[in-house]
């Protein structure tokens, strides 16, 4: 599952939902292979940044580049971007392996190849023995690892994580922080991580961008 991390450039990206201005001329450069965290309070626009980049909720204005190519208007499945959502969003009627393989189905890969890659992704998150379980038969931490496996199953060069550990207790959160760093090294991908937890941002990141009311307030190393 080797890939090379992608670089990302947000160029004056704005996003409004009706009257709500969620992002205002958001600009940020992310280097290939970097682990960057967007840190901000609830409502500051963090999820909006990730959804614009992943293509689930396109920008209203501005341009987004991945590896110097504009992708602002490309459909999500053409972007090679994995995303872990804030609330897991696993499909309850599908078992673990089917959940993990779902992005490959969207990419029209045949069944045998889907299962090979799906089992490889489950190995990486140490859930190989849970392939046949339904999400409701798993703990919160296990469900979140399934969501991570689903996000990395197509070896994305860019992995987006939206408050992935927010619902977990402290001990599990610290263990998964470590696992996420390991996964990044294994995949050799760029990570854009979102949290409102300053300690988590300081522990995990090469750089931190502080977001406030849809604008970047500060960008720098944890130091
Ligand atoms: P965060 O992830 O930092 O909590 P969001 O990006 O979800 O923030 O939201 C930024 C702002 O945009 C908030 O004021 C929020 O209420 C608003 N917002 C987000 N999604 C929608 C939506 N689908 N419709 C209307 N307003 C939205
Ligand atoms: Mg959010």
CSV table of N, CA and C and ligand atoms in Angstrom, one decimal, residues 17 20 22 40-49 86 162-163 211, ligand 1:
chain,number,residue,atom,x,y,z
A,17,UNK,N,-23.1,28.9,3.2
A,17,UNK,CA,-24.3,28.1,3.2
A,17,UNK,C,-25.4,29.1,3.4
A,20,UNK,N,-24.9,32.1,5.8
A,20,UNK,CA,-23.7,31.8,6.7
A,20,UNK,C,-22.4,31.7,5.9
A,22,UNK,N,-19.1,30.4,6.0
A,22,UNK,CA,-18.3,29.4,6.8
A,22,UNK,C,-16.8,29.5,6.6
A,40,UNK,N,-9.4,24.4,15.9
A,40,UNK,CA,-10.4,25.5,16.0
A,40,UNK,C,-11.6,25.1,16.8
A,41,UNK,N,-12.3,26.1,17.4
A,41,UNK,CA,-13.5,25.8,18.2
A,41,UNK,C,-14.6,25.2,17.3
A,42,UNK,N,-15.6,24.7,17.9
A,42,UNK,CA,-16.8,24.2,17.1
A,42,UNK,C,-17.4,25.4,16.4
A,43,UNK,N,-17.7,25.2,15.1
A,43,UNK,CA,-18.3,26.2,14.2
A,43,UNK,C,-17.3,27.1,13.5
A,44,UNK,N,-16.0,26.8,13.7
A,44,UNK,CA,-15.0,27.7,13.1
A,44,UNK,C,-14.8,27.4,11.6
A,45,UNK,N,-15.3,26.3,11.1
A,45,UNK,CA,-15.2,26.0,9.7
A,45,UNK,C,-14.3,24.8,9.4
A,46,UNK,N,-13.9,24.0,10.4
A,46,UNK,CA,-13.0,22.9,10.1
A,46,UNK,C,-13.5,21.9,9.2
A,47,UNK,N,-14.7,21.4,9.5
A,47,UNK,CA,-15.3,20.4,8.6
A,47,UNK,C,-15.6,20.9,7.2
A,48,UNK,N,-15.9,22.2,7.1
A,48,UNK,CA,-16.1,22.8,5.8
A,48,UNK,C,-14.8,22.8,4.9
A,49,UNK,N,-13.7,23.0,5.6
A,49,UNK,CA,-12.4,22.9,4.9
A,49,UNK,C,-12.2,21.5,4.3
A,86,UNK,N,-16.4,12.8,11.1
A,86,UNK,CA,-16.5,13.1,12.5
A,86,UNK,C,-17.3,12.0,13.3
A,162,UNK,N,-11.6,14.1,10.3
A,162,UNK,CA,-12.4,15.1,10.9
A,162,UNK,C,-12.7,14.7,12.4
A,163,UNK,N,-12.0,15.3,13.3
A,163,UNK,CA,-12.1,14.9,14.8
A,163,UNK,C,-12.4,13.4,15.0
A,211,UNK,N,-7.8,28.0,13.2
A,211,UNK,CA,-8.9,28.5,12.5
A,211,UNK,C,-9.9,29.2,13.4
B,1,LIG,P1,-16.6,23.0,12.6
B,1,LIG,O1,-16.3,21.8,11.8
B,1,LIG,O2,-15.3,23.8,12.9
B,1,LIG,O3,-17.4,22.8,13.8
B,1,LIG,P2,-18.3,23.6,10.3
B,1,LIG,O4,-17.3,23.7,9.2
B,1,LIG,O5,-19.1,22.4,10.5
B,1,LIG,O6,-17.4,24.0,11.7
B,1,LIG,O7,-19.3,24.9,10.2
B,1,LIG,C1,-18.9,26.2,10.0
B,1,LIG,C2,-20.1,27.1,10.0
B,1,LIG,O8,-20.9,26.8,8.9
B,1,LIG,C3,-20.9,27.0,11.2
B,1,LIG,O9,-21.4,28.3,11.5
B,1,LIG,C4,-22.0,26.1,10.8
B,1,LIG,O10,-23.2,26.3,11.6
B,1,LIG,C5,-22.2,26.4,9.4
B,1,LIG,N1,-22.6,25.2,8.6
B,1,LIG,C6,-22.0,24.1,8.4
B,1,LIG,N2,-22.6,23.2,7.6
B,1,LIG,C7,-23.8,23.9,7.2
B,1,LIG,C8,-24.9,23.5,6.4
B,1,LIG,N3,-25.0,22.4,5.7
B,1,LIG,N4,-25.9,24.5,6.3
B,1,LIG,C9,-25.8,25.7,6.9
B,1,LIG,N5,-24.8,26.0,7.7
B,1,LIG,C10,-23.8,25.2,7.9
